[in-house]
Coordinates of C-alpha atoms in Angstrom, one line a residue:
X9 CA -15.6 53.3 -38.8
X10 CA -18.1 54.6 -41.2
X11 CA -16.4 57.2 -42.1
X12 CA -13.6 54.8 -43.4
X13 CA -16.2 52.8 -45.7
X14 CA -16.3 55.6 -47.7
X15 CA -13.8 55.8 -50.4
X16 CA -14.6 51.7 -50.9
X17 CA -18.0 52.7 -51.7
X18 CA -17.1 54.8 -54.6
X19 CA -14.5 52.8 -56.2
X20 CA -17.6 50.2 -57.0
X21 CA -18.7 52.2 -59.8
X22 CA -15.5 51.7 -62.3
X23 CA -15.6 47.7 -62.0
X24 CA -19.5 47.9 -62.7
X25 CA -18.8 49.9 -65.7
X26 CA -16.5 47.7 -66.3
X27 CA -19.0 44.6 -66.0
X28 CA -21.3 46.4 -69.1
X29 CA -18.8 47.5 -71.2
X30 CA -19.2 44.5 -73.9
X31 CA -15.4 45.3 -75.5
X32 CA -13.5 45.2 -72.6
X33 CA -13.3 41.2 -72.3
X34 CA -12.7 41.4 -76.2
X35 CA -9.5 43.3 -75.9
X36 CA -8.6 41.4 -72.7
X37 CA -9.1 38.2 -74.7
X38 CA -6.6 39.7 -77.4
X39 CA -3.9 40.1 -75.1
X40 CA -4.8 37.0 -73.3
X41 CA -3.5 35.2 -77.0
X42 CA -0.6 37.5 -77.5
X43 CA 0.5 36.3 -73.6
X44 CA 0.1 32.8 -74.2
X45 CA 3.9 32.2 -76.2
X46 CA 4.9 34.3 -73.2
X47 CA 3.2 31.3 -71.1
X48 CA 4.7 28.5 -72.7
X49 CA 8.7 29.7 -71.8
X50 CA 7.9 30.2 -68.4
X51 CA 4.8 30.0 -66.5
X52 CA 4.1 32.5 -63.6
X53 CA 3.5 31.0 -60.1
X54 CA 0.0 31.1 -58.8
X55 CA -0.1 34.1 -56.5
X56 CA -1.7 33.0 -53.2
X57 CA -5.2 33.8 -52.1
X58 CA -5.3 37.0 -49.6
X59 CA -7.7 37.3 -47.0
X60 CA -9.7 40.3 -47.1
X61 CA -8.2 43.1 -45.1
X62 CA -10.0 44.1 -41.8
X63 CA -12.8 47.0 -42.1
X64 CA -10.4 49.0 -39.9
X65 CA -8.1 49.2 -42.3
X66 CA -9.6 50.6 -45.4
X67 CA -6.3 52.2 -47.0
X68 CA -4.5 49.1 -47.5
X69 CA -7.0 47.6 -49.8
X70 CA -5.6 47.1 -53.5
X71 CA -6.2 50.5 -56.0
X72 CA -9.4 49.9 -58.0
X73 CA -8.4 49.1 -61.6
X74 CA -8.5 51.4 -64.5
X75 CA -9.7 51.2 -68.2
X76 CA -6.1 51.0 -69.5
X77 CA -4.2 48.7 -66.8
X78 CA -7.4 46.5 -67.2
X79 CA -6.1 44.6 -70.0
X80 CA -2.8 43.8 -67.6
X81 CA -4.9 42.8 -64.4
X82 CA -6.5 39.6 -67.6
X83 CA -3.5 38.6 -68.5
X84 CA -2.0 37.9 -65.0
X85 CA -5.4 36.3 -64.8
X86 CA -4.7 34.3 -67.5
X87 CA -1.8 32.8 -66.3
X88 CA -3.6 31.5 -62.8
X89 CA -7.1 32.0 -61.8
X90 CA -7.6 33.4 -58.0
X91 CA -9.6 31.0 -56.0
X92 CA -12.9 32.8 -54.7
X93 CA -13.7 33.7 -51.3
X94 CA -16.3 31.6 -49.4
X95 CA -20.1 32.9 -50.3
X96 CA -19.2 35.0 -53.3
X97 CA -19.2 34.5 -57.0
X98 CA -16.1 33.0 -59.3
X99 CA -15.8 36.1 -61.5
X100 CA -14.4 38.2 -58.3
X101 CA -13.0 38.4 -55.2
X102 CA -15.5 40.7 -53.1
X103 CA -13.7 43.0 -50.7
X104 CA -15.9 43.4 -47.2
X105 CA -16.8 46.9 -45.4
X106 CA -18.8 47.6 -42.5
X107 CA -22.3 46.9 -42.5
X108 CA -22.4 46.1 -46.5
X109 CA -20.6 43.5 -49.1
X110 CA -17.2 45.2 -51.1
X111 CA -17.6 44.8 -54.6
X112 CA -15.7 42.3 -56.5
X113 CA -11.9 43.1 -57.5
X114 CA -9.1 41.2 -59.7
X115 CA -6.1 40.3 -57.9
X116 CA -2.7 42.5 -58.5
X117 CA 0.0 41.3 -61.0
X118 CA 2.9 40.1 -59.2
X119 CA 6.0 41.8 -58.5
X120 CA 8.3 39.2 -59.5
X121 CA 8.9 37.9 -63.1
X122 CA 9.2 34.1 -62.3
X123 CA 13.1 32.7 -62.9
X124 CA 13.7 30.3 -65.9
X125 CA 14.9 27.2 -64.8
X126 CA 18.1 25.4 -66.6
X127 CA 17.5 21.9 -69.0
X128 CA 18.6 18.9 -67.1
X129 CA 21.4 17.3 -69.2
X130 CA 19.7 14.0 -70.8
X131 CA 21.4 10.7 -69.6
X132 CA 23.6 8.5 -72.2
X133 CA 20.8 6.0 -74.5
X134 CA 20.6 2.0 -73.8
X135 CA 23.9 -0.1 -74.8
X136 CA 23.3 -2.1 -78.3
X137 CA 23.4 -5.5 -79.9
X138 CA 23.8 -7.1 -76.1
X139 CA 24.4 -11.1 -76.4
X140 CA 26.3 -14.1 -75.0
X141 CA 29.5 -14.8 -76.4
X142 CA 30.0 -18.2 -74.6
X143 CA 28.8 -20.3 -71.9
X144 CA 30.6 -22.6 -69.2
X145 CA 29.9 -24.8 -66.6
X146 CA 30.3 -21.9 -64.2
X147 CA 30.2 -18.5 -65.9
X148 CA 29.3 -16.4 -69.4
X149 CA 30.8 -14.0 -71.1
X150 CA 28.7 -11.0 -72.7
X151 CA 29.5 -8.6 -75.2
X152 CA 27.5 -5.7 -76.7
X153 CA 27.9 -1.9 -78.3
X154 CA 28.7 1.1 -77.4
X155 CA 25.2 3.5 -77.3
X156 CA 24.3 5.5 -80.0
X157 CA 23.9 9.1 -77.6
X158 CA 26.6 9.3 -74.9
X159 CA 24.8 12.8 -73.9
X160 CA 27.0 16.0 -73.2
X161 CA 28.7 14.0 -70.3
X162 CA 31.7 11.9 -71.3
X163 CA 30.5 8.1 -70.4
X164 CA 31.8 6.8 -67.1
X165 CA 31.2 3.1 -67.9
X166 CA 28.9 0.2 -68.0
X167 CA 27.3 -2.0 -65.3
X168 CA 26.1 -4.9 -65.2
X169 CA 23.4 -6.9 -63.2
X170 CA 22.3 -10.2 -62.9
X171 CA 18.8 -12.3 -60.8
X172 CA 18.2 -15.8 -61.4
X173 CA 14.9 -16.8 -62.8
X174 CA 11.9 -16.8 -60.5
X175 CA 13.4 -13.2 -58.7
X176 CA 13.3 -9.7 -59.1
X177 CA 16.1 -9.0 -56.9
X178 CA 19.1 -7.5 -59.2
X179 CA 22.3 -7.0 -57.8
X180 CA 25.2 -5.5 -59.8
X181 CA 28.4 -8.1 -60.4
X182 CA 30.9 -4.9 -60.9
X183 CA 31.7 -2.7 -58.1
X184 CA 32.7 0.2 -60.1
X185 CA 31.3 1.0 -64.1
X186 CA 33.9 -0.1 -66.2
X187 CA 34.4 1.1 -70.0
X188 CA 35.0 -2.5 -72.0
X189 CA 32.6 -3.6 -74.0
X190 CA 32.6 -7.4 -73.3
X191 CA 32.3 -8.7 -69.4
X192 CA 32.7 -12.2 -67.8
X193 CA 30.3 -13.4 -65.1
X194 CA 31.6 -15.9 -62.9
X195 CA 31.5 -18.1 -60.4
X196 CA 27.9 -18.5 -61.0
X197 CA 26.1 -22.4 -60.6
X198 CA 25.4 -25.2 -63.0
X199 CA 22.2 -25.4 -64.1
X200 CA 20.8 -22.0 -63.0
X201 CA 19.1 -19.0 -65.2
X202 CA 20.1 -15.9 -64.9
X203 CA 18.9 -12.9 -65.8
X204 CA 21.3 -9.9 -67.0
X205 CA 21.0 -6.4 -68.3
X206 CA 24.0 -3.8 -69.1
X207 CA 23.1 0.0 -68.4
X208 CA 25.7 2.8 -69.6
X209 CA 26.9 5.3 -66.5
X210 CA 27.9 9.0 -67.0
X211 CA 27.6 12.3 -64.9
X212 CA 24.2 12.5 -66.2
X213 CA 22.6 9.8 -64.8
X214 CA 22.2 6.0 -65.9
X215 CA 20.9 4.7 -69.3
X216 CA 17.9 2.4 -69.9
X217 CA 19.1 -1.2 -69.5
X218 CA 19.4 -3.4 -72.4
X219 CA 17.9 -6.4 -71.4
X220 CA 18.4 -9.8 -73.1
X221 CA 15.0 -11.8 -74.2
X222 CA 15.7 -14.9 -72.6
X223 CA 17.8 -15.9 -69.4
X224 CA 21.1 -17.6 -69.7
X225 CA 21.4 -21.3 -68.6
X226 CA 24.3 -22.0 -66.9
X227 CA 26.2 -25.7 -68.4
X228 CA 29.0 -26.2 -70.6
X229 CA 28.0 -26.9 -74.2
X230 CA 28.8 -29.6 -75.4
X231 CA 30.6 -29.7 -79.2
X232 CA 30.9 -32.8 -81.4
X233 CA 34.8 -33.9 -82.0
X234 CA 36.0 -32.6 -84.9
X235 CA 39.7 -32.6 -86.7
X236 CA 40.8 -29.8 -88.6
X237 CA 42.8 -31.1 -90.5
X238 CA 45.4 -28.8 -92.1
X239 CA 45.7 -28.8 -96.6
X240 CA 48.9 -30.0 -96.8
X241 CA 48.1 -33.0 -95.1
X242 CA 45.9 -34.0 -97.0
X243 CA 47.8 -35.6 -99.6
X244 CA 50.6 -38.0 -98.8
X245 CA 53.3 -36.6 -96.5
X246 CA 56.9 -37.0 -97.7
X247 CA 60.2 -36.3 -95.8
X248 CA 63.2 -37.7 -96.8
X249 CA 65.2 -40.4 -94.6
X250 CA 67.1 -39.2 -91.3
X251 CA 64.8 -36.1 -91.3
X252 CA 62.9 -35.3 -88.5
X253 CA 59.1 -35.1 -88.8
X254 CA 56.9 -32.7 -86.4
X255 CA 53.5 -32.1 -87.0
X256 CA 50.6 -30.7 -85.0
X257 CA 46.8 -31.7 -85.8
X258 CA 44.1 -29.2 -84.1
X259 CA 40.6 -30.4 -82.9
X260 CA 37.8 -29.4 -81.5
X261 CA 35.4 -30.6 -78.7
X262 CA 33.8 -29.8 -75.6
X263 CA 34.5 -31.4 -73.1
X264 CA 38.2 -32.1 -73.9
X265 CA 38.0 -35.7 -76.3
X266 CA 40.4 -38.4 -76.1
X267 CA 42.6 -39.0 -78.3
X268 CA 44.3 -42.0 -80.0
X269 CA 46.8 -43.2 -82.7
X270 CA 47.3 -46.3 -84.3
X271 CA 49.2 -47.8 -87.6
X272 CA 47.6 -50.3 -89.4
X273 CA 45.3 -51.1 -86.5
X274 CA 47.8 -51.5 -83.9
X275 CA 49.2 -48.4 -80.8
X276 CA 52.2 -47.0 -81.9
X277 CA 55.8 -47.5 -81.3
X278 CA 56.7 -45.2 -78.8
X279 CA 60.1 -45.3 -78.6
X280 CA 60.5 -44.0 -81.8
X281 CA 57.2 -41.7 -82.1
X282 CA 56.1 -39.1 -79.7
X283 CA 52.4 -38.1 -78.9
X284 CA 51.5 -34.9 -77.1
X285 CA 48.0 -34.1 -76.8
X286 CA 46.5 -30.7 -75.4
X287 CA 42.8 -29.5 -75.6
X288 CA 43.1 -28.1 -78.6
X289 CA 45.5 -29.5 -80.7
X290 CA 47.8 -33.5 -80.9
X291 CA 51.3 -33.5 -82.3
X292 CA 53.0 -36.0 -84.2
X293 CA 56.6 -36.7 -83.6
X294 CA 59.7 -38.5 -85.0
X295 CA 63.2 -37.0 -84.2
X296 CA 64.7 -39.1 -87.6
X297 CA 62.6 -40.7 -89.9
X298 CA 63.3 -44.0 -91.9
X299 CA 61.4 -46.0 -94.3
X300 CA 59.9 -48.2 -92.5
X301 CA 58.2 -45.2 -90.4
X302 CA 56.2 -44.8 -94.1
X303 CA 52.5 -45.7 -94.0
X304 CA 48.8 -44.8 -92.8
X305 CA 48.4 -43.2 -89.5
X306 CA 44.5 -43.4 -88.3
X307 CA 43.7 -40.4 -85.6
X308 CA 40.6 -41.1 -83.3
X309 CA 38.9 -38.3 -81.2
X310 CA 36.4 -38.8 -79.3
X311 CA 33.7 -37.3 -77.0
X312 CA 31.4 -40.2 -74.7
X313 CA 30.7 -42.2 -78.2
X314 CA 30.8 -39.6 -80.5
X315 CA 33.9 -39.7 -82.6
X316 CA 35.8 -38.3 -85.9
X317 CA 38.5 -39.9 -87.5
X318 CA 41.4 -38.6 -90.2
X319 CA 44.0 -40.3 -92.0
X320 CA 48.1 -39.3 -92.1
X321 CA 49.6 -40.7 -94.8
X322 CA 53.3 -40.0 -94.6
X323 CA 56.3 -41.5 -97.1
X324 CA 59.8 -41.6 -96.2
X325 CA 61.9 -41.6 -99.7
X326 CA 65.6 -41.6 -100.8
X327 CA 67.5 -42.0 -103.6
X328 CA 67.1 -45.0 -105.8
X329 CA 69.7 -47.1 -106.7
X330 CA 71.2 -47.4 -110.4
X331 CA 69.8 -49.1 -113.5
X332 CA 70.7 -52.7 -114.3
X333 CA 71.6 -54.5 -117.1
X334 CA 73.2 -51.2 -118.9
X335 CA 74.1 -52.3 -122.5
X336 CA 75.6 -51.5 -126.1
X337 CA 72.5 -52.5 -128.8
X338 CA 74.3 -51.5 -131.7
X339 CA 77.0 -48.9 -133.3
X340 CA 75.9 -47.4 -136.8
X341 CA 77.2 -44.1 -138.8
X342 CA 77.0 -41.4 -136.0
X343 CA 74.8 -42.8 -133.7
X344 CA 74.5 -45.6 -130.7
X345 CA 71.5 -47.4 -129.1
X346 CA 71.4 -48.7 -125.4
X347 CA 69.4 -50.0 -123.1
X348 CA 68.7 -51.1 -119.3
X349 CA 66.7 -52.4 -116.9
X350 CA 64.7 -50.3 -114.0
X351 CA 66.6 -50.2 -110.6
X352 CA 66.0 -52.5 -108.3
X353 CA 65.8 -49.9 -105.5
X354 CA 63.3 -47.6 -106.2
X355 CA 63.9 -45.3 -102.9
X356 CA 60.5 -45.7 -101.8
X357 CA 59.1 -43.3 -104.7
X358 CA 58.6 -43.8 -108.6
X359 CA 61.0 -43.5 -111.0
X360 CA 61.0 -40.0 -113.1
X361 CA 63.8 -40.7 -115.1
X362 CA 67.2 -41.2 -116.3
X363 CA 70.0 -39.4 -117.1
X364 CA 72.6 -40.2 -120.1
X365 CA 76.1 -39.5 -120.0
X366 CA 79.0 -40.2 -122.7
X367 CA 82.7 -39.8 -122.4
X368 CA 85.2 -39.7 -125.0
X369 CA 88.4 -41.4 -124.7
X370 CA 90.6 -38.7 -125.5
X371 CA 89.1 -36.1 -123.0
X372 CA 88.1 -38.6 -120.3
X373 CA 84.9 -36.3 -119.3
X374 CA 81.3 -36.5 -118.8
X375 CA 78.8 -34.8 -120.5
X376 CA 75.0 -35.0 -120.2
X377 CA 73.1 -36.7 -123.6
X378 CA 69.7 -36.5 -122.5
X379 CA 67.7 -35.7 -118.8
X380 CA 64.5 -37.3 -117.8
X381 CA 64.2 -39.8 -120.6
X382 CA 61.3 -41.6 -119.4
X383 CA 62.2 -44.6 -120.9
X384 CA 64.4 -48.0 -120.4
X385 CA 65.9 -47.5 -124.0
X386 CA 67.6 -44.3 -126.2
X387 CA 69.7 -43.7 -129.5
X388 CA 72.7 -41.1 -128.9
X389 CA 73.7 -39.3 -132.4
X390 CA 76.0 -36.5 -133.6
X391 CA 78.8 -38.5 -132.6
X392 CA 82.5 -37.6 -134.2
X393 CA 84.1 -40.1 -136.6
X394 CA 87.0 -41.4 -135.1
X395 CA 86.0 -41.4 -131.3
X396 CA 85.8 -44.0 -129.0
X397 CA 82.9 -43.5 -126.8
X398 CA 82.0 -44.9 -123.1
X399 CA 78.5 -44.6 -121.6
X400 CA 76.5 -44.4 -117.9
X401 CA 73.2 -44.0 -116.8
X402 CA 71.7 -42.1 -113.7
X403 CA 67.8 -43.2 -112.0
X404 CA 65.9 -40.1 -110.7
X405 CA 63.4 -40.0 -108.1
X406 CA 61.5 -36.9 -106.2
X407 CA 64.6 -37.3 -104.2
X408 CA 67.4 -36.9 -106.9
X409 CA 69.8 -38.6 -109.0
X410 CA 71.2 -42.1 -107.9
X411 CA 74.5 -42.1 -105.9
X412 CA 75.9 -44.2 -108.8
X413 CA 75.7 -45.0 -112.0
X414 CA 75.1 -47.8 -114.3
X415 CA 78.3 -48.1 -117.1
X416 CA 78.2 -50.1 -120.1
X417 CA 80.5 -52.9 -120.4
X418 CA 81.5 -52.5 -123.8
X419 CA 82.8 -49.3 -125.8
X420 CA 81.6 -47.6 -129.1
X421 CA 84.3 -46.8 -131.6
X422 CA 82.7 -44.5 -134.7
X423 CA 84.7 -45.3 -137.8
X424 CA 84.8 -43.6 -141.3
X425 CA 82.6 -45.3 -143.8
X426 CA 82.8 -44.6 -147.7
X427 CA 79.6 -43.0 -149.4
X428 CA 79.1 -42.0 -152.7
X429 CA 76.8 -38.8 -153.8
X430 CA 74.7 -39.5 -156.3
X431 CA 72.6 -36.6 -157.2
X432 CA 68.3 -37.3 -157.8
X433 CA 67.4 -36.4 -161.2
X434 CA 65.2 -33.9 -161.8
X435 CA 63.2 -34.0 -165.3
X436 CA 63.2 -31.3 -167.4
X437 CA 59.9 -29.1 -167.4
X438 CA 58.9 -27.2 -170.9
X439 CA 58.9 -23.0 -169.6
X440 CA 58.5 -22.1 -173.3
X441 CA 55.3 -19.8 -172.9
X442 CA 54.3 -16.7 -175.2
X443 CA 53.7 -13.3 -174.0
X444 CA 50.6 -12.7 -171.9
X445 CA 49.9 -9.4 -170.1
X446 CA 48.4 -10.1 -166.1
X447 CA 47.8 -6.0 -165.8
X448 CA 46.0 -4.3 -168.6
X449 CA 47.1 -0.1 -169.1
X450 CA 44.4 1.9 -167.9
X451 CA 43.2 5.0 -169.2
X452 CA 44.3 8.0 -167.5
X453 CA 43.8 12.1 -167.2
X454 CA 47.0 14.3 -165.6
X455 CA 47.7 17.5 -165.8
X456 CA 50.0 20.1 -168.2
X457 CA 53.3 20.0 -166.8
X458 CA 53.0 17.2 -164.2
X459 CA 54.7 13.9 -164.8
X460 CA 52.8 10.7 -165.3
X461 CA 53.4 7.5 -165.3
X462 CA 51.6 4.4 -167.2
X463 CA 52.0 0.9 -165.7
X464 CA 51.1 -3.0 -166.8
X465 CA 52.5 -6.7 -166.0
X466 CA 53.4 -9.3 -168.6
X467 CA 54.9 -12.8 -168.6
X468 CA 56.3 -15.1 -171.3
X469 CA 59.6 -17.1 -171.6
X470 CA 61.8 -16.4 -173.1
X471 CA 61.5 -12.8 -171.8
X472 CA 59.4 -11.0 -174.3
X473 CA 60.2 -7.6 -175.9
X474 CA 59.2 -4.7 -174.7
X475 CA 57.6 -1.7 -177.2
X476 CA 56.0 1.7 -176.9
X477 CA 53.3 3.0 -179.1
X478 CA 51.8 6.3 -179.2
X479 CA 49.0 6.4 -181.7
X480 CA 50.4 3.5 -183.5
X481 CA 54.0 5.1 -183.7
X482 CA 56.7 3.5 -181.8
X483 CA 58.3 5.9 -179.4
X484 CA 62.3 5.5 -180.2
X485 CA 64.7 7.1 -177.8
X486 CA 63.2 10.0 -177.1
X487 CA 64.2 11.6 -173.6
X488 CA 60.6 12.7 -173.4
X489 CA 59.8 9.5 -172.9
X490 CA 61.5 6.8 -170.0
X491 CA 60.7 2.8 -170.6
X492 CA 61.6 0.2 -167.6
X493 CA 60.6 -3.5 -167.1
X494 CA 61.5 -5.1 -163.7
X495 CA 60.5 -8.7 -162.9
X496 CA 57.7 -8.4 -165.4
X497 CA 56.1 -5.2 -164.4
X498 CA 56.8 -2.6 -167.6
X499 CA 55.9 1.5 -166.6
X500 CA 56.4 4.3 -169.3
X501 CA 57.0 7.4 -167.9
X502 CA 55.8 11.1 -169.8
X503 CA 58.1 13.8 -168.2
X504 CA 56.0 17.2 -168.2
X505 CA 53.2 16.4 -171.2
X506 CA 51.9 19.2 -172.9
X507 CA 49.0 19.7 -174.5
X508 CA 50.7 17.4 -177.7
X509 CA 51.2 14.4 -175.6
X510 CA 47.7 13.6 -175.5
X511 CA 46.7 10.1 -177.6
X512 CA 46.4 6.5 -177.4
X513 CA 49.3 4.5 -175.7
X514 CA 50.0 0.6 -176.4
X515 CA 52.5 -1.7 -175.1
X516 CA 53.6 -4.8 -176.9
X517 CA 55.2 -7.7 -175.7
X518 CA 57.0 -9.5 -178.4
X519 CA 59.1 -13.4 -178.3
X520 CA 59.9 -16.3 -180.4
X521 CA 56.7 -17.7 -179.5
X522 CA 54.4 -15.0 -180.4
X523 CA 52.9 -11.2 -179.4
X524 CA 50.6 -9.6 -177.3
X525 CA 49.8 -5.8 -176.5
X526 CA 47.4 -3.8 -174.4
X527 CA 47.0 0.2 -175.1
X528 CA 44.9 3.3 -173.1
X529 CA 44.5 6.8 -173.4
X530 CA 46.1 9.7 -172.0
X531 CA 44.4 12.7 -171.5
X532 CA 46.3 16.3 -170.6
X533 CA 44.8 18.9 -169.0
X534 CA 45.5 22.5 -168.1
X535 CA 45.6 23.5 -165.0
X536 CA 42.7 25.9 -165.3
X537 CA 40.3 23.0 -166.5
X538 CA 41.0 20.7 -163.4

C-alpha cells in the first residue's frame, strides 16, 4: 500500500511550483476574459463534486496538470467553481494517500460541450383600445383591437372572462377563442358589476389581458326622447289633392316612449289617417289626401315625463279657379288694356300669376301674350290694323294653370286711323371754320435709298387745300414725290431720297376762310453713317 503512494507523492511538486509562480494566475486570468463571450451563449453545467478515490487505488486519480494545459484546467474553473472537500482549503481539492494528506488538484474539464437550447417563440401582445360599446338590462357588448405583435404563430382568437365585483374568481364566457373583434355578454343580472378582460390565444401561448379600469354596471340606460326630424319636413309639406301621403318620423329613446298625434289639440281621425309606431321610428299615413286633411300635426314622445315635441305642417293644393270680372278698358292705335279680378278659388296656395291669350277672328287660335304677369291689369300691343281681336285669362298656382279661363265679353276691332308726318325742324348750325392743323410734321432722319414718309392732321370747312413745300418751293407733280389726304390726315411720301432730297418740308392748308401751315426737316443719310 505504500508502495502505491508513491507516484502521488511526486506529482505534488508541479502544483507547488505552480502555487509560486506569480504569472501563471495572470495568464489564467487572460483567458478567463477571452472565455467569458464564450460564457454568455451557453454556460457549461457544473460538473459534480467527486469523492476522493480510495488509497487502494492510486492509478485512477486524475493526471497532475501541466504548465501549458494549466490555462485550460482556469477556464473550466471559471465557468463553475468545485465545491471543497470537508477540512481542506477553497483553492483545491486535496487528494488523500495513506498515512499523509494528497496535495490539492483542479478538477478536469468536462468531456461534453453543453447543447444550446432553442428560443421559446414569444406569445402574441395584449389586445388594444378595449371598451363598452353598449349596455342593457341584461348584457354588454365589447369591442377592442387587434394587438400590435401577433408573434410568429398565426393568432387563434380571443377570450374573454368575466367576475363580478367583490371576486377574484374569473371564468371564461367563450368556450372556444374566437377571432371577431367585438363580443356580447349575456344573460348577465340587473344591477351587478362585472369585471371583464380579453386575452389574444395563438400556438404560442396566451397574451397579457387587457383589462378595463372600471367594472361594468349592468342596467339599461336610459336616453331622453328625441325626434329627428327629417329636412324636408321642416318646411310646410305639400301634396296635391287625391295623392297619397306616407311619411315616416324616427326617434329616439330608451326605454321605448310613447307616442301620440293630435291636430289642432284634438286625436286624429282614424279612419282617414293611419299611425304605425315602432321603437325607432312613427309613420304618418293617408291613402288620398284632400284639403281639408291640410293643417298642423303636433307629435308628442315621451319617456315617464320627459317629452319632445315637433310640428308637421302639411298643405293639400289644387288648381285655382279662373279670374273674375275679365274686361275690355279701352281700344287705341295698336294696343288694348284689360283687367280682372283675383279668382275666387285660390286652390289652397297663392296666386303666381296669369296667363294672357288673344285670338283673332280670322284664324280662330290661341296664342300666349304674356306668362306670369303678376298683376290684375295689362296693355296688349303690336296688334294688326284691321283685326278683330277676342281675349282670356288663365290663374296659376304651384299646382298649374286654371282648368278654365276667364273671356272678355266684348271684342276689340283695330281700325286704320289717318296721321300726317310732320318732320321736327332742325336749325341750321354755322360749320364755316378755317384751316387748323391737330398734328404738327415732325422732323425726321432716313436713310439713302429708303422710302419715307411725312405725316400731319388738319381740319377746316370747307375742306382746305392741300400744298407741298420743299424749302419754300412748291413740289408740282413730280413722281418723286406722292401727296394724299384722307379724312383730314395729309402724308407726303419721298420714294428713294438721295443725298439732294434733304431740306425743310411745309404743308399748307389753304380755304375761303383763311391759311395755315406746319413745316420739319428731313435729313438723308448714307448707309455707312447710320
Amino acid at each position: 500500500m505504500t508502495g502505491k503512494s508513491a507516484p502521488p507523492a511526486k506529482k505534488t511538486a508541479p502544483a507547488a511550483a505552480k502555487k509560486k509562480a506569480a504569472p501563471a494566475p495572470k495568464e489564467g486570468a487572460a483567458l478567463k476574459e477571452e472565455a467569458a463571450p464564450k460564457q454568455e451563449a451557453a454556460p457549461a453545467p457544473v460538473p459534480a463534486t467527486e469523492e476522493p478515490p480510495a488509497p487502494e487505488h492510486p492509478l485512477e486519480q486524475p493526471p497532475a496538470p501541466t504548465d501549458e494545459p494549466a490555462p485550460i484546467s482556469i477556464e473550466a474553473g471559471a465557468e463553475a467553481t468545485p465545491v471543497p472537500a470537508e477540512g481542506s482549503p477553497a483553492e483545491a481539492t486535496p487528494v488523500p494517500t495513506e498515512g499523509s494528506p494528497a496535495p490539492p488538484d483542479e478538477p478536469p474539464a468536462p468531456d461534453t460541450e453543453p447543447k444550446l437550447e432553442k428560443p421559446k417563440e414569444e406569445p402574441p401582445s395584449c389586445p388594444l383600445s378595449l371598451a363598452v360599446e353598449e349596455v342593457s338590462e341584461n348584457s354588454f357588448t365589447l369591442t377592442w383591437k387587434a394587438p400590435e405583435q401577433m408573434g410568429r404563430a398565426s393568432l387563434d382568437g380571443y377570450v374573454v372572462e368575466i367576475c363580478k365585483d367583490g371576486s377574484s374568481d374569473w371564468k371564461a364566457v367563450n368556450q372556444e377563442p374566437f377571432l371577431s373583434t367585438r363580443y356580447t355578454i349575456p344573460n348577465l343580472s340587473s344591477g351587478d358589476k362585472i369585471h371583464v378582460r380579453v386575452m389574444a390565444v395563438s400556438a404560442s401561448g396566451t397574451s397579457v389581458p387587457a383589462t378595463l379600469e372600471q367594472p361594468v354596471l349592468i342596467r339599461e340606460i336610459l336616453q331622453l326622447p328625441k325626434i329627428r326630424m327629417p329636412r324636408h319636413l321642416r318646411e310646410t309639406y305639400i301634396r296635391r289633392v287625391g295623392d297619397a301621403v306616407n311619411i315616416m318620423i324616427p326617434f329616439q329613446g330608451k326605454p321605448q316612449p310613447e307616442v301620440s298625434w293630435t291636430k289642432g289639440g284634438q286625436p286624429l281621425d282614424t279612419n282617414r289617417i293611419n299611425i304605425r309606431n315602432t321603437a325607432r321610428d312613427t309613420i304618418f299615413y293617408i291613402r288620398q289626401a284632400q284639403r281639408n286633411d291640410s293643417g298642423k300635426y303636433e307629435l308628442t314622445v315621451q319617456i315617464n315625463g320627459a317629452e319632445d315635441k315637433a310640428t308637421l305642417d302639411i298643405q293639400v293644393v289644387e288648381p285655382p279657379g279662373p279670374p273674375q270680372n275679365l274686361k275690355l278698358v279701352d281700344v287705341w292705335g295698336f294696343n288694348v288694356a284689360l283687367e280682372w279680378t283675383p279668382p275666387a278659388d285660390n286652390g289652397n296656395s297663392e296666386i303666381k300669376g296669369y296667363r294672357v291669350q288673344k285670338s283673332d277672328k280670322k284664324s280662330g287660335k290661341w296664342f300666349t301674350v304674356l306668362e306670369r304677369c303678376t298683376r290684375t291689369s295689362c296693355t296688349i300691343s303690336d296688334l294688326i290694323i284691321g283685326n278683330t281681336y277676342s281675349f282670356r285669362v288663365f290663374s296659376e298656382n304651384i299646382c298649374g294653370l286654371s282648368n278654365s279661363a276667364a273671356v272678355a265679353s266684348g271684342v276689340a276691332y283695330i281700325e286704320k286711323t289717318k296721321t300726317t308726318y310732320q318732320p321736327e325742324k332742325i336749325p341750321q348750325r354755322d360749320m364755316m371754320e378755317p384751316p387748323k392743323f391737330t398734328q404738327p410734321l415732325t422732323d425726321r432722319t432716313t436713310t439713302r435709298g429708303y422710302s419715307t414718309h411725312l405725316f400731319c392732321s388738319v381740319r377746316g370747312f370747307p375742306q382746305p387745300k392741300i400744298i407741298w413745300l420743299k424749302n419754300q418751293m412748291e413740289i408740282r407733280e413730280d413722281p418723286k414725290y406722292i401727296a394724299l389726304i384722307d379724312q383730314g390726315v395729309c402724308s407726303l411720301e419721298i420714294r428713294k431720297p438721295g443725298p439732294f432730297d434733304g431740306g425743310v418740308y411745309t404743308c399748307k392748308a389753304v380755304n375761303p376762310l383763311g391759311e395755315a401751315s406746319v413745316d420739319c426737316r428731313l435729313d438723308v443719310k448714307g448707309e455707312n453713317a447710320l
